[in-house]
Coordinates of C-alpha atoms in Angstrom, one line a residue:
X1 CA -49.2 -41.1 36.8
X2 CA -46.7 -38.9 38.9
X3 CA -44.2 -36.7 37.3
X4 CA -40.7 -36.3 38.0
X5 CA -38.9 -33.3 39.1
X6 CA -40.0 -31.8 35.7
X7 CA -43.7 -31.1 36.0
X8 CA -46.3 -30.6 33.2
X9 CA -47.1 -27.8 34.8
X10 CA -50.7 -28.3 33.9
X11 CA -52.7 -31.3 35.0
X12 CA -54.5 -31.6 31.3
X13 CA -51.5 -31.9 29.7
X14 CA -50.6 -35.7 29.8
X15 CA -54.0 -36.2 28.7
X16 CA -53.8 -33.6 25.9
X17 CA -51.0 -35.6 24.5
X18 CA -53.1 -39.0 24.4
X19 CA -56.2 -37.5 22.8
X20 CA -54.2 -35.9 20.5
X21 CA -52.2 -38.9 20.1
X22 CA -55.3 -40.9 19.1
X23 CA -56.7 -38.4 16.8
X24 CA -53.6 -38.4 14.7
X25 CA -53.6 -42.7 14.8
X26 CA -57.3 -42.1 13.7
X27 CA -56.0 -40.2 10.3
X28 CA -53.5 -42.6 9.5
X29 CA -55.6 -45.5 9.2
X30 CA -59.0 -43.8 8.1
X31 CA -58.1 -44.4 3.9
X32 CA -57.1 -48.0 4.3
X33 CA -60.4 -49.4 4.9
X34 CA -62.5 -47.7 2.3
X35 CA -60.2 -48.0 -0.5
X36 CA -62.4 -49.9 -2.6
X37 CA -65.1 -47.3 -2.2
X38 CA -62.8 -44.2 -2.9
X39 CA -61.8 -46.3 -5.7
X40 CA -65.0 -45.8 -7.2
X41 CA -65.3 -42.8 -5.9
X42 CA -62.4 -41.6 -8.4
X43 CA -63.3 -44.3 -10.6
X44 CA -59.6 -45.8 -10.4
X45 CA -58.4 -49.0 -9.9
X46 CA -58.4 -49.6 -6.3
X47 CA -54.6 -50.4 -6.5
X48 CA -53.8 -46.7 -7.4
X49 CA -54.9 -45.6 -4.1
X50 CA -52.2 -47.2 -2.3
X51 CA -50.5 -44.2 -3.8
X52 CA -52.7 -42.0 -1.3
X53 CA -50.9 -44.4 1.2
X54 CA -47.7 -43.8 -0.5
X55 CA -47.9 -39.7 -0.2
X56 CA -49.2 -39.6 3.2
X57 CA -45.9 -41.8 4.5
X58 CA -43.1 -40.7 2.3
X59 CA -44.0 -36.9 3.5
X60 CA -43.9 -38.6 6.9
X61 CA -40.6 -39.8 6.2
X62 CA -39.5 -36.6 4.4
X63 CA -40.2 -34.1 7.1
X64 CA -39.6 -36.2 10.3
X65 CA -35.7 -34.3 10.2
X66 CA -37.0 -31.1 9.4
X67 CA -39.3 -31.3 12.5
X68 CA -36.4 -32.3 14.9
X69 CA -34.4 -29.5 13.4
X70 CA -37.4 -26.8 13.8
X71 CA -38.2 -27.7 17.5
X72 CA -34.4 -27.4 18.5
X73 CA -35.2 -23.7 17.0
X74 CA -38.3 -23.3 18.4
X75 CA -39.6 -25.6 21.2
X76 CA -41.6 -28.7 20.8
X77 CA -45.1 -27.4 21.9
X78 CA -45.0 -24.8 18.7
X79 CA -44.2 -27.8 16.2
X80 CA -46.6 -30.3 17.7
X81 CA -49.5 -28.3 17.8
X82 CA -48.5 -26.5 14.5
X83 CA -48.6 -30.5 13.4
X84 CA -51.7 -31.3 14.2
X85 CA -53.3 -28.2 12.8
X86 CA -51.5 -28.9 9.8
X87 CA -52.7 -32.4 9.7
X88 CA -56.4 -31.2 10.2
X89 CA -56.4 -29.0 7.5
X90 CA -55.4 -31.5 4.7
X91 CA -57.5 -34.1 6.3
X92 CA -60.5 -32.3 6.3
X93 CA -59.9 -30.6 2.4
X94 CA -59.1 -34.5 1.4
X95 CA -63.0 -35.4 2.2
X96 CA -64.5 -32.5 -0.6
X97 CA -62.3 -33.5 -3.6
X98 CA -63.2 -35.9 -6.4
X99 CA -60.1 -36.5 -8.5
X100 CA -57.6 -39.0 -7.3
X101 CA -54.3 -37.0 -7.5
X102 CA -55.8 -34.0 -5.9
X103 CA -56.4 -36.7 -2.9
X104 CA -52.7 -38.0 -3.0
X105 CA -51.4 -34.2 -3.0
X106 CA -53.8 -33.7 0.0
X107 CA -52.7 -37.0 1.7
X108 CA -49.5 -36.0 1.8
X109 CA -50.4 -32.5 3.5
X110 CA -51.3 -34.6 5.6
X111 CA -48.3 -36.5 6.2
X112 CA -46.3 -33.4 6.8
X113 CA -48.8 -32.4 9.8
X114 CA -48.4 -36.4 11.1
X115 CA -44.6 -35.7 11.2
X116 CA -44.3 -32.0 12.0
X117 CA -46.4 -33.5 15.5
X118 CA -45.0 -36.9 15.9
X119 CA -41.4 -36.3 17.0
X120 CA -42.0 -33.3 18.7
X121 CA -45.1 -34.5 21.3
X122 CA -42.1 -37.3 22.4
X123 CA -40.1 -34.7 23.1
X124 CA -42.2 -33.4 25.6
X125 CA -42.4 -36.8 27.1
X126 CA -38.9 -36.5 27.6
X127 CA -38.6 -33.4 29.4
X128 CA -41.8 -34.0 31.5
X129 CA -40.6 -37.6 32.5
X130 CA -37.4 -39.5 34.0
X131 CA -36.0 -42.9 34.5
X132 CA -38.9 -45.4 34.9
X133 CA -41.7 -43.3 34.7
X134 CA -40.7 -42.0 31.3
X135 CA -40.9 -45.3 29.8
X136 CA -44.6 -46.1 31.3
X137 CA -45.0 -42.7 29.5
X138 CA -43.9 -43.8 26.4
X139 CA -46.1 -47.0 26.5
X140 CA -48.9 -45.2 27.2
X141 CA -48.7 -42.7 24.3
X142 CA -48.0 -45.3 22.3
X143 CA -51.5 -47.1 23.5
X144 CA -52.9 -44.3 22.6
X145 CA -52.2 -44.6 18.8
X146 CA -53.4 -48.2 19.2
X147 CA -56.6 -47.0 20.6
X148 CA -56.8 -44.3 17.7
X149 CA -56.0 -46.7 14.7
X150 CA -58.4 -49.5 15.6
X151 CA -61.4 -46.7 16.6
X152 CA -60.7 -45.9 12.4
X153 CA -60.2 -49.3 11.5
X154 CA -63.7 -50.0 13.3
X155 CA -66.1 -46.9 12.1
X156 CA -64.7 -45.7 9.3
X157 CA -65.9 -48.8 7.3
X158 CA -69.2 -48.7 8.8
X159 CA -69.4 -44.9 8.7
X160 CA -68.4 -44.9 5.0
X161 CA -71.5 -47.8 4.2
X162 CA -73.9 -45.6 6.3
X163 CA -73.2 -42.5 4.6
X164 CA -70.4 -41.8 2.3
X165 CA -66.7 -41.9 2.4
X166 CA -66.3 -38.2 2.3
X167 CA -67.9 -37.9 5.3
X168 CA -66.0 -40.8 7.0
X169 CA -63.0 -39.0 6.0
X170 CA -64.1 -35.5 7.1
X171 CA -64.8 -36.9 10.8
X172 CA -60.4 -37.3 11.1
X173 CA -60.2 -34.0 9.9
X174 CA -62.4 -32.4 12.3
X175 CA -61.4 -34.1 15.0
X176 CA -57.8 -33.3 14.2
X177 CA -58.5 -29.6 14.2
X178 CA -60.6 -29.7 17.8
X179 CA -57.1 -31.5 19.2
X180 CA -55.1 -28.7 17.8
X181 CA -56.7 -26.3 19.4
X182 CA -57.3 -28.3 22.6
X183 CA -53.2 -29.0 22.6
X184 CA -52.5 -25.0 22.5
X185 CA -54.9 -24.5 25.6
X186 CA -53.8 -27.3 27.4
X187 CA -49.8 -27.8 27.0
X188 CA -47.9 -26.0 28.5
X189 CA -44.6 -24.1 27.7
X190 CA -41.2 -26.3 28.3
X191 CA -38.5 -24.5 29.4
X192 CA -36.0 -25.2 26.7
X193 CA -38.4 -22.9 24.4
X194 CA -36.1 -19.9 26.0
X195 CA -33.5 -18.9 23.7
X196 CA -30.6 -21.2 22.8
X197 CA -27.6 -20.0 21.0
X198 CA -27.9 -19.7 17.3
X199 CA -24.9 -21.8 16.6
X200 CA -26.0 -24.8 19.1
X201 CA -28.9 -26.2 16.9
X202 CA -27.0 -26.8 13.7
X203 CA -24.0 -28.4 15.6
X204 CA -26.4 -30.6 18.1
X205 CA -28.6 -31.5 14.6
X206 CA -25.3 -32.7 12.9
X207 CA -24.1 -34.9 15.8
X208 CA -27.7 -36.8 15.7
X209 CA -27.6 -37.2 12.0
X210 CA -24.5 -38.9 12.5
X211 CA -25.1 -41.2 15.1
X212 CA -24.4 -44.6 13.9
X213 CA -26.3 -46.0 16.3
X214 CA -29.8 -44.5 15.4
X215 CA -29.2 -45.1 11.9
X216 CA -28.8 -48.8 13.3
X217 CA -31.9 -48.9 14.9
X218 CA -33.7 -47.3 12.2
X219 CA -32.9 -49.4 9.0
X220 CA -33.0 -52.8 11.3
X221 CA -36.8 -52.0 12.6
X222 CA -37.8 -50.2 8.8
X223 CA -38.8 -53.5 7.7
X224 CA -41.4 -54.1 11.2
X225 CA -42.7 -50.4 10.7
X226 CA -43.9 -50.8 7.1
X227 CA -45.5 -54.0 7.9
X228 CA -47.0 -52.9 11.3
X229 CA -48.9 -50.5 8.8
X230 CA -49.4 -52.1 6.2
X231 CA -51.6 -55.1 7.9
X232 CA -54.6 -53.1 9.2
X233 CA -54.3 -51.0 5.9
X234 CA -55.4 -54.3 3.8
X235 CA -56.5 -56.7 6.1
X236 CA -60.2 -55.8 6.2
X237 CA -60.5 -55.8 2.7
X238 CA -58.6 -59.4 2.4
X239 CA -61.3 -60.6 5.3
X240 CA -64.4 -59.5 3.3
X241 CA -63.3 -60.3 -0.6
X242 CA -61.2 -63.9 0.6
X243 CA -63.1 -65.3 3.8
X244 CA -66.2 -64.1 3.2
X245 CA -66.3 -61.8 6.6
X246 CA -69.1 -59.0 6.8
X247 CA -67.8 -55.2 7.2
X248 CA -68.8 -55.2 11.1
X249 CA -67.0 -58.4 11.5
X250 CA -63.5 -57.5 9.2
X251 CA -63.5 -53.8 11.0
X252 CA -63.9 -55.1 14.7
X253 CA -60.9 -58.3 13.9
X254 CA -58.4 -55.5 12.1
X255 CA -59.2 -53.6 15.5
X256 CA -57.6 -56.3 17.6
X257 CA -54.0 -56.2 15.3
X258 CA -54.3 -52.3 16.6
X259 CA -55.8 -52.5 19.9
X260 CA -54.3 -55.5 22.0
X261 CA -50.6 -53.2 21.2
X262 CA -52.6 -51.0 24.4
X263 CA -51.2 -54.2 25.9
X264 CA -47.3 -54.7 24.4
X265 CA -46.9 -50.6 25.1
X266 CA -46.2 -50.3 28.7
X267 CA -44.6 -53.8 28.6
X268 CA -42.3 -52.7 26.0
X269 CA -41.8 -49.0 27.8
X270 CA -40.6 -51.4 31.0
X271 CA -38.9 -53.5 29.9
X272 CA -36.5 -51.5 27.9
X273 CA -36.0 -49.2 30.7
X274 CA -34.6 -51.9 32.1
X275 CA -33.0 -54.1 29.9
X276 CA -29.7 -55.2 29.1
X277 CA -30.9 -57.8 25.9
X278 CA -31.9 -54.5 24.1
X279 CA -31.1 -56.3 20.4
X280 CA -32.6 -59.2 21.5
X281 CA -36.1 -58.0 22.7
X282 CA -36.3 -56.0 19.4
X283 CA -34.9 -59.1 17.2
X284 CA -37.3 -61.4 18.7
X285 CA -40.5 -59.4 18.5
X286 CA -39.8 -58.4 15.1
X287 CA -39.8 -62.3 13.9
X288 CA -43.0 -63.0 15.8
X289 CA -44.5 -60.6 13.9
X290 CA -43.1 -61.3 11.0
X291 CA -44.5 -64.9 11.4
X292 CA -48.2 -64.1 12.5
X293 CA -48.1 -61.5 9.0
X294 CA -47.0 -65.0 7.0
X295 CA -49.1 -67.5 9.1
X296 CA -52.6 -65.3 7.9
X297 CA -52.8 -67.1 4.6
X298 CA -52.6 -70.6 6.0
X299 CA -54.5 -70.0 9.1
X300 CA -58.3 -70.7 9.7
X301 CA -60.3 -68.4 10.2
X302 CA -61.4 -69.0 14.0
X303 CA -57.6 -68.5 14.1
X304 CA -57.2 -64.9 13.1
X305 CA -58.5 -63.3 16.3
X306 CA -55.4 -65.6 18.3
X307 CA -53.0 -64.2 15.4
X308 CA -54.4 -60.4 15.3
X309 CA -53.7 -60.7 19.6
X310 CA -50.3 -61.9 18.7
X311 CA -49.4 -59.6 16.4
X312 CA -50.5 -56.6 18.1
X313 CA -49.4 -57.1 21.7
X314 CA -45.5 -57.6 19.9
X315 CA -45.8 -54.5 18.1
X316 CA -46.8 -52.4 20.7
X317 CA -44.2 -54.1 22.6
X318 CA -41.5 -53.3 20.1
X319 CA -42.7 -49.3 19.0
X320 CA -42.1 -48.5 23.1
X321 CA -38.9 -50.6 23.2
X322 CA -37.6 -49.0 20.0
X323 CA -38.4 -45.2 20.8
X324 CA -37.2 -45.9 24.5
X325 CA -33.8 -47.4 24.3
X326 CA -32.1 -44.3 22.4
X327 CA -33.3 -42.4 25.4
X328 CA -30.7 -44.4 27.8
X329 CA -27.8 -43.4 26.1
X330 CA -24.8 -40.9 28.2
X331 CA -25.2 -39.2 24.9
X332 CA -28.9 -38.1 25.0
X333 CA -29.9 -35.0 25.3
X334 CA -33.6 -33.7 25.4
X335 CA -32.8 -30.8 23.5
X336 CA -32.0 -33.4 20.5
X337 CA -34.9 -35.8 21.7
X338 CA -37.5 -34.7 18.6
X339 CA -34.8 -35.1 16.2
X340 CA -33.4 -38.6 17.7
X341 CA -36.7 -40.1 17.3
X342 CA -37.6 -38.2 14.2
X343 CA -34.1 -39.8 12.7
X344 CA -35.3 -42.9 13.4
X345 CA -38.8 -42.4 12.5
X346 CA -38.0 -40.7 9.5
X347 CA -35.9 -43.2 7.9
X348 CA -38.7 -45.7 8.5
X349 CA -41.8 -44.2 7.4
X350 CA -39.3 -43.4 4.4
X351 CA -38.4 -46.4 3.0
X352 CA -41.6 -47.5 4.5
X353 CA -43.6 -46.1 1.9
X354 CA -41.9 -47.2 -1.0
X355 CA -42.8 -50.8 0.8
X356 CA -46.2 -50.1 1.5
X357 CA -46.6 -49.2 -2.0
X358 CA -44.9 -51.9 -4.0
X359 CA -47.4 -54.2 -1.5
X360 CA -50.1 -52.4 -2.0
X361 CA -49.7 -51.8 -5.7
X362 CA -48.4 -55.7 -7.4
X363 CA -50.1 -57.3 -4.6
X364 CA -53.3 -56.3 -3.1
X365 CA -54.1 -54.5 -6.3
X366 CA -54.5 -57.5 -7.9
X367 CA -56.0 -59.6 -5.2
X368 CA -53.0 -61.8 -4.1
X369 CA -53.1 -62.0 -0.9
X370 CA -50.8 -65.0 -0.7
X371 CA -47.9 -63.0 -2.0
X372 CA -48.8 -59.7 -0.3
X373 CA -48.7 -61.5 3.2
X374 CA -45.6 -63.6 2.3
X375 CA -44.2 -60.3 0.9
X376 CA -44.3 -58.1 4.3
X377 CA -43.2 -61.0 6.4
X378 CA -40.1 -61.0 4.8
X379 CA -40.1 -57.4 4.6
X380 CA -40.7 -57.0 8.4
X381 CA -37.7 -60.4 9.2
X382 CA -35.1 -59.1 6.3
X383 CA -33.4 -55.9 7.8
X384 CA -33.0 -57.5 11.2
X385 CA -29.4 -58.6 9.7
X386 CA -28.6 -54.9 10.3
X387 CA -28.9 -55.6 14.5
X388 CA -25.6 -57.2 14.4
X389 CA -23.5 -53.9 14.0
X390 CA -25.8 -52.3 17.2
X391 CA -23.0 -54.3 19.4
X392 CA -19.6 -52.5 17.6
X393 CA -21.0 -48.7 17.0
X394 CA -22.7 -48.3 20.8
X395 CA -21.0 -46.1 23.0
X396 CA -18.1 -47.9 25.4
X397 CA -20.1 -48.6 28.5
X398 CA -23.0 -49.1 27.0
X399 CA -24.5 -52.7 27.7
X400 CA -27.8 -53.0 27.4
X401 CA -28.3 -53.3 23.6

């Protein structure tokens, strides 16, 4: 990929950001699979873990703003890569203990790391990238997640079976660490890093916590985010205890809801640079995947493959479209990209978890999957009502949502 007038300055460090990318996808979806076995593990019911689930996201949620805030102080390199060493150390320390609430406290360590690098590695997107090659950018980092989440989704199951779940576990966590220190070798410094005014941080942090607009696009989307992650999260266990499916089998079909979004990404990043049927791209998506979340019960299962390819390539489609479009505003600025995104991202994971929970805890806890699939479709179609104000807070001029 060419850059733009803003250079990496550093060959390695586009691909520094993907690996790094993928690493932090493989620790958000490495507990999910194995909760049955950490239930035993901390001899629980296997509902309580989805408070492990629960901690990891609301500190997600909780420190997305902070981050945006700290790298308007600092740059984002520093918070990225403090991030993802972060995220290493409580991933790795989450694999040696044996008492459930010591793992929840630990998960959520590792939810600050996942948001402390999330918001801030965009950012660097931003500066690096312009116009049409920032949204193949995006699309691209985004695949990279994809390709993350359905490597854990995959292994850790079998990993777990072959030896324990500790070590399953403890493989996120090291590999987190190595990406830490590969991103502090490899990215390079971004010229913003050089000394703003005291004063401009809290004054350009107020106007983005005010924005109507990305409080729009937050609360309408919430709904898509918490199911997007709550699928894979429960799927493979629905495939093995209700259709019979061995762990190979359940591991490598939640992989496809993950991986075919390698396909959506770039789609979504180009077509939203583009677009002037913003709302109705994200809208539209959102309901599709709404529908193939609520179609799972009913469907055959020679049919899941088709539903996990639909499902995937729409979500892809709509995470690139949705971290894109705020980026085509008069009233961007890439000193306020992390916290933009980590508004939006924030207010998501956020309420998010509170979703993933209430799923994961009435439903899936007590094996009914009927109502836990019918439960995030409507979660994921519900807050799409909130699409209709996009049209009267957007800036004048501004047409293509």
């Amino acid at each position: 990929m060419a850059a733009s007038a803003r250079p990496f300055g550093g060959r390695l460090a586009f691909p520094s950001l993907l690996i790094a990318r993928a690493v932090y996808a493989f620790n958000w979806y490495d507990v999910g699979p194995i909760q049955p076995g950490l239930a035993r593990v901390f001899s629980t019911p296997v509902g309580n873990l989805s408070f492990a689930l629960w901690g990891f996201l609301f500190a997600v949620g909780l420190f997305q703003i902070p981050a945006g805030l700290l790298s308007l102080r600092t740059s984002p390199r520093t918070v990225s890569i403090l991030g993802a060493l972060v995220m290493g150390v409580g991933a790795t320390l989450s694999a040696f203990v044996g008492n459930l609430w010591a793992f929840v406290a630990l998960r959520f360590v590792v939810g600050i790391g996942a948001a402390l690098f999330f918001s801030p590695a965009m950012a660097l997107l931003t500066e690096y990238y312009e116009g049409e090659r920032r949204g193949l950018a995006f699309g691209l980092f985004n695949g990279a997640f994809s390709a993350g989440a359905a490597l854990a989704v995959f292994t850790i199951p079998v990993l777990a079976a072959a030896t324990s779940d500790e070590l399953a576990l403890l493989l996120g966590g090291l590999l987190m660490l190595a990406a830490a220190v590969e991103s502090w070798w490899a990215l390079p410094a971004t010229p913003r890093s050089e000394g703003a005014p005291a004063d401009r941080p809290a004054s350009e942090g107020s106007s983005v916590l005010r924005s109507p607009l990305l409080w729009v696009l937050a609360i309408s989307l919430l709904g898509f985010w918490s199911a997007n992650f709550a699928v894979p999260q429960f799927f493979e266990s629905y495939a093995v205890q209700a259709r019979g499916y061995s762990l190979a089998q359940s591991g490598g079909l939640d992989a496809v809801f993950i991986l075919t979004a390698l396909l959506g990404s770039p789609l979504g990043g180009y077509f939203a640079s583009r677009t002037v049927h913003g709302r109705r791209l994200l809208a539209l998506g959102a309901l599709g995947v709404a529908l193939s979340i609520g179609a799972l019960e009913f469907l055959p299962s020679w049919a899941f493959g088709i539903d996990a390819f639909f499902f995937g390539v729409l979500s892809g489609f709509l995470f690139a479209a949705l971290y894109l479009l705020p980026t085509r505003y008069r009233e961007f600025d890439r000193r306020t990209a992390a916290l933009s995104l980590g508004l939006i991202n924030g207010v998501q994971v956020l309420a998010g978890s509170f979703m993933v929970l209430a799923g994961g805890y009435f439903f899936f806890g007590t094996s009914d999957f009927f109502g836990l699939w019918v439960f995030f479709a409507l979660v994921c179609a519900v807050p799409l009502g909130a699409l209709a104000w996009a049209r009267r807070v957007e800036p004048q001029g501004q047409t293509f949502l």
